Short mmCIF file of C-alpha atoms in Angstrom, two decimals:
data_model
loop_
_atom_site.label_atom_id
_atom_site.label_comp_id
_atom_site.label_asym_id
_atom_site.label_seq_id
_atom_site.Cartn_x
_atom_site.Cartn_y
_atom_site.Cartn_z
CA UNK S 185 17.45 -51.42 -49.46
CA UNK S 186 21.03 -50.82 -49.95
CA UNK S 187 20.40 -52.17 -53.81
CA UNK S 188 17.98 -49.43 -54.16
CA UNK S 189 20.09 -46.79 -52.50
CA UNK S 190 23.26 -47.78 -54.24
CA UNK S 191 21.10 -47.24 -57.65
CA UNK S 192 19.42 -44.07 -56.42
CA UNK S 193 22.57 -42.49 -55.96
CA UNK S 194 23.93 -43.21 -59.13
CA UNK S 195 21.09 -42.07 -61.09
CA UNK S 196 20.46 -38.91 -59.15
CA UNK S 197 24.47 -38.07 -59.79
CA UNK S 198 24.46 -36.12 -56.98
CA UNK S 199 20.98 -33.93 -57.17
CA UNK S 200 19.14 -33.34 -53.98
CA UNK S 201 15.40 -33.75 -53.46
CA UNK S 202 14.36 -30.40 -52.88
CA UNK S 203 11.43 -27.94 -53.33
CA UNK S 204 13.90 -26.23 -55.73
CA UNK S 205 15.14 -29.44 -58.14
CA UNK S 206 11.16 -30.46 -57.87
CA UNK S 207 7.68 -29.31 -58.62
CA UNK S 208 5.92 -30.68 -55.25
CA UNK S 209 3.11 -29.64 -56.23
CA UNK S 210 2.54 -31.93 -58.61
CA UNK S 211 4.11 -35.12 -57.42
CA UNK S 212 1.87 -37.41 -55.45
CA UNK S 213 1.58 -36.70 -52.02
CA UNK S 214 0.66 -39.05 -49.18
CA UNK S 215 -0.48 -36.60 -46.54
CA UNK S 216 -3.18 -33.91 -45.58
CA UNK S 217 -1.14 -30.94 -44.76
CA UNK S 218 -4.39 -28.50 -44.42
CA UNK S 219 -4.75 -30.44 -41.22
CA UNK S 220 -1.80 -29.88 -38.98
CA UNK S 221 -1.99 -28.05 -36.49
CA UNK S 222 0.54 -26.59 -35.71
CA UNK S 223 1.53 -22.63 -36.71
CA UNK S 224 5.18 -23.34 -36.82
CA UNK S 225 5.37 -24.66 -39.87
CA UNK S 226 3.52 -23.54 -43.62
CA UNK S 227 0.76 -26.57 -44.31
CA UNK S 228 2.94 -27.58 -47.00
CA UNK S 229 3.15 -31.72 -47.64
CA UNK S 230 5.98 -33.81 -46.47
CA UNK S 231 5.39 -37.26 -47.55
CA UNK S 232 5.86 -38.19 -51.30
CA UNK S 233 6.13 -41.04 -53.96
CA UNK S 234 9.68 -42.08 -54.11
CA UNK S 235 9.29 -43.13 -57.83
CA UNK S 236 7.63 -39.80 -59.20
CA UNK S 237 10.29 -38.03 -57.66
CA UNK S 238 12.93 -39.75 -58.70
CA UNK S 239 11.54 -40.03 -62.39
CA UNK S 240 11.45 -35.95 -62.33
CA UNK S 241 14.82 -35.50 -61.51
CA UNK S 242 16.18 -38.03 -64.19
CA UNK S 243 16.65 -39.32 -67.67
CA UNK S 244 14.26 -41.68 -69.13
CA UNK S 245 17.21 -44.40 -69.31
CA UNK S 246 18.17 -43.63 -65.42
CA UNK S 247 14.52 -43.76 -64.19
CA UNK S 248 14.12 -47.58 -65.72
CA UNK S 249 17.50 -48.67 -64.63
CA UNK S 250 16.07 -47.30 -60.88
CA UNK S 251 12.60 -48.78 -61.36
CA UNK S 252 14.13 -51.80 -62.09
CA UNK S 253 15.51 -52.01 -58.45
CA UNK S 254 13.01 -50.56 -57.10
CA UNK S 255 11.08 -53.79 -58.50
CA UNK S 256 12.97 -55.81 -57.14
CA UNK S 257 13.22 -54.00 -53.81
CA UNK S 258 9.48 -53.81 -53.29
CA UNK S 259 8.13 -56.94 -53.46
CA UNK S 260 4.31 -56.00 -52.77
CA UNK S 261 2.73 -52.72 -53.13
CA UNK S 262 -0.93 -52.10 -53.41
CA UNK S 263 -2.97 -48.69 -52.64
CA UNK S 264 -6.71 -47.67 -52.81
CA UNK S 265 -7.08 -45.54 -54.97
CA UNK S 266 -8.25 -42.62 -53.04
CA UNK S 267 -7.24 -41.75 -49.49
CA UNK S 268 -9.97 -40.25 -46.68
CA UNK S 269 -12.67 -39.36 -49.33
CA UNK S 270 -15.90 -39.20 -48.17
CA UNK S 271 -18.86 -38.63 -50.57
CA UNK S 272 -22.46 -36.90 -50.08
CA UNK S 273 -24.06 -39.87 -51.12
CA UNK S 274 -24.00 -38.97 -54.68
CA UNK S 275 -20.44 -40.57 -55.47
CA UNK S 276 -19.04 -36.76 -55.46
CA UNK S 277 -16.03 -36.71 -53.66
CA UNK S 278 -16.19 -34.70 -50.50
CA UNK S 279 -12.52 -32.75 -50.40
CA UNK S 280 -13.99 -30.51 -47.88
CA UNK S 281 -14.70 -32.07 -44.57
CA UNK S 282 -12.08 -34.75 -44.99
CA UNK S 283 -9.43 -33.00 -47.02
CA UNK S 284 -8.40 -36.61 -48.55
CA UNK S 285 -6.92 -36.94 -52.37
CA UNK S 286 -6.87 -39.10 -55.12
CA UNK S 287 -4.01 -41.61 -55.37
CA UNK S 288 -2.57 -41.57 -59.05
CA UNK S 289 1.19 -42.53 -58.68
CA UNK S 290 2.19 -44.95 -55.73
CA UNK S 291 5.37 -46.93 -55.94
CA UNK S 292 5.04 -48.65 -52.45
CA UNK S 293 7.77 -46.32 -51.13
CA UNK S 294 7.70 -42.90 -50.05
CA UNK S 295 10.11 -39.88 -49.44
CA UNK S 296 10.56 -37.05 -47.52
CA UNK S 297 11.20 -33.58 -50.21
CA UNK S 298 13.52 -31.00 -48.32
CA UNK S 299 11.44 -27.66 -48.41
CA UNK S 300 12.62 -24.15 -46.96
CA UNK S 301 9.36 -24.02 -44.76
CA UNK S 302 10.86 -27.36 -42.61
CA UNK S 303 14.34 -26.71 -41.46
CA UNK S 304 14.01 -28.84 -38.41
CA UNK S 305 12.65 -32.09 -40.46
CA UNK S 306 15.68 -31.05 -43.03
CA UNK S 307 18.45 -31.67 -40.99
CA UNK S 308 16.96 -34.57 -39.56
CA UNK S 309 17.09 -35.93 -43.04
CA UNK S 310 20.04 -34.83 -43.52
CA UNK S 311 21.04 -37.12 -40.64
CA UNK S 312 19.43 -40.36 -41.75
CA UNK S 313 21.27 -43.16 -43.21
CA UNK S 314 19.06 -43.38 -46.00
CA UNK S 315 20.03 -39.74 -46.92
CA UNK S 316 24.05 -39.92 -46.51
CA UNK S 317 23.77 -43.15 -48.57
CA UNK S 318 22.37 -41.92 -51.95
CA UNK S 319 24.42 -38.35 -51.58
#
């Protein structure tokens, strides 16, 4: 991992993964934030593929030079290709009582995207050695 972090930080010269620098929206997520439960905090997602965000924050020659680590750094990925889907026995996806989602991107890592509406999971990340070593 420090490979990977060492080559994250040069790429990302210093930009932040944040709500601001990238379009959560559309970057993979790995989570069903309709379902917490908790009124503290927006039902936004937290959990995201490292590669996609990486690859939106850089240049096309910086993203392979990191995917090339990342290669190397993730030996063995593999991922169904959808995540709590039920069906109504027609093969239509059922998004409603399960609120699962489609997996498009997954790069057998995922990160954690600073957003305004989690200031307490922020500064935790803030905290974490992965964090302070690609800053």
């Amino acid at each position: 991992m420090a490979n990977l972090a060492s080559v994250t930080k040069t790429v990302l010269q210093g930009k932040d993964l944040n709500e601001t620098t990238l379009p959560v929206d559309d970057i993979q997520r790995f989570d069903r934030p309709e379902k917490l439960i908790s009124s503290a905090y927006d039902k936004s997602s937290r959990y995201f593929d490292f590669a996609q965000s990486i690859e939106e924050l850089t240049s096309d020659s910086q993203y392979g030079v990191f995917n090339a680590q990342l290669d190397k750094t993730v030996v063995w990925k593999a991922a169904t290709k959808r995540f709590l889907l039920g069906d109504y026995g027609n093969g239509t996806p059922d998004f409603v009582d399960y609120n699962g989602f489609f997996i498009e991107r997954h790069s057998g890592l995922t990160t954690y995207i600073k957003q305004d509406v989690y200031p307490v999971l922020n500064e935790a990340y803030e905290r974490s050695s992965w964090y302070r070593a690609i800053q």
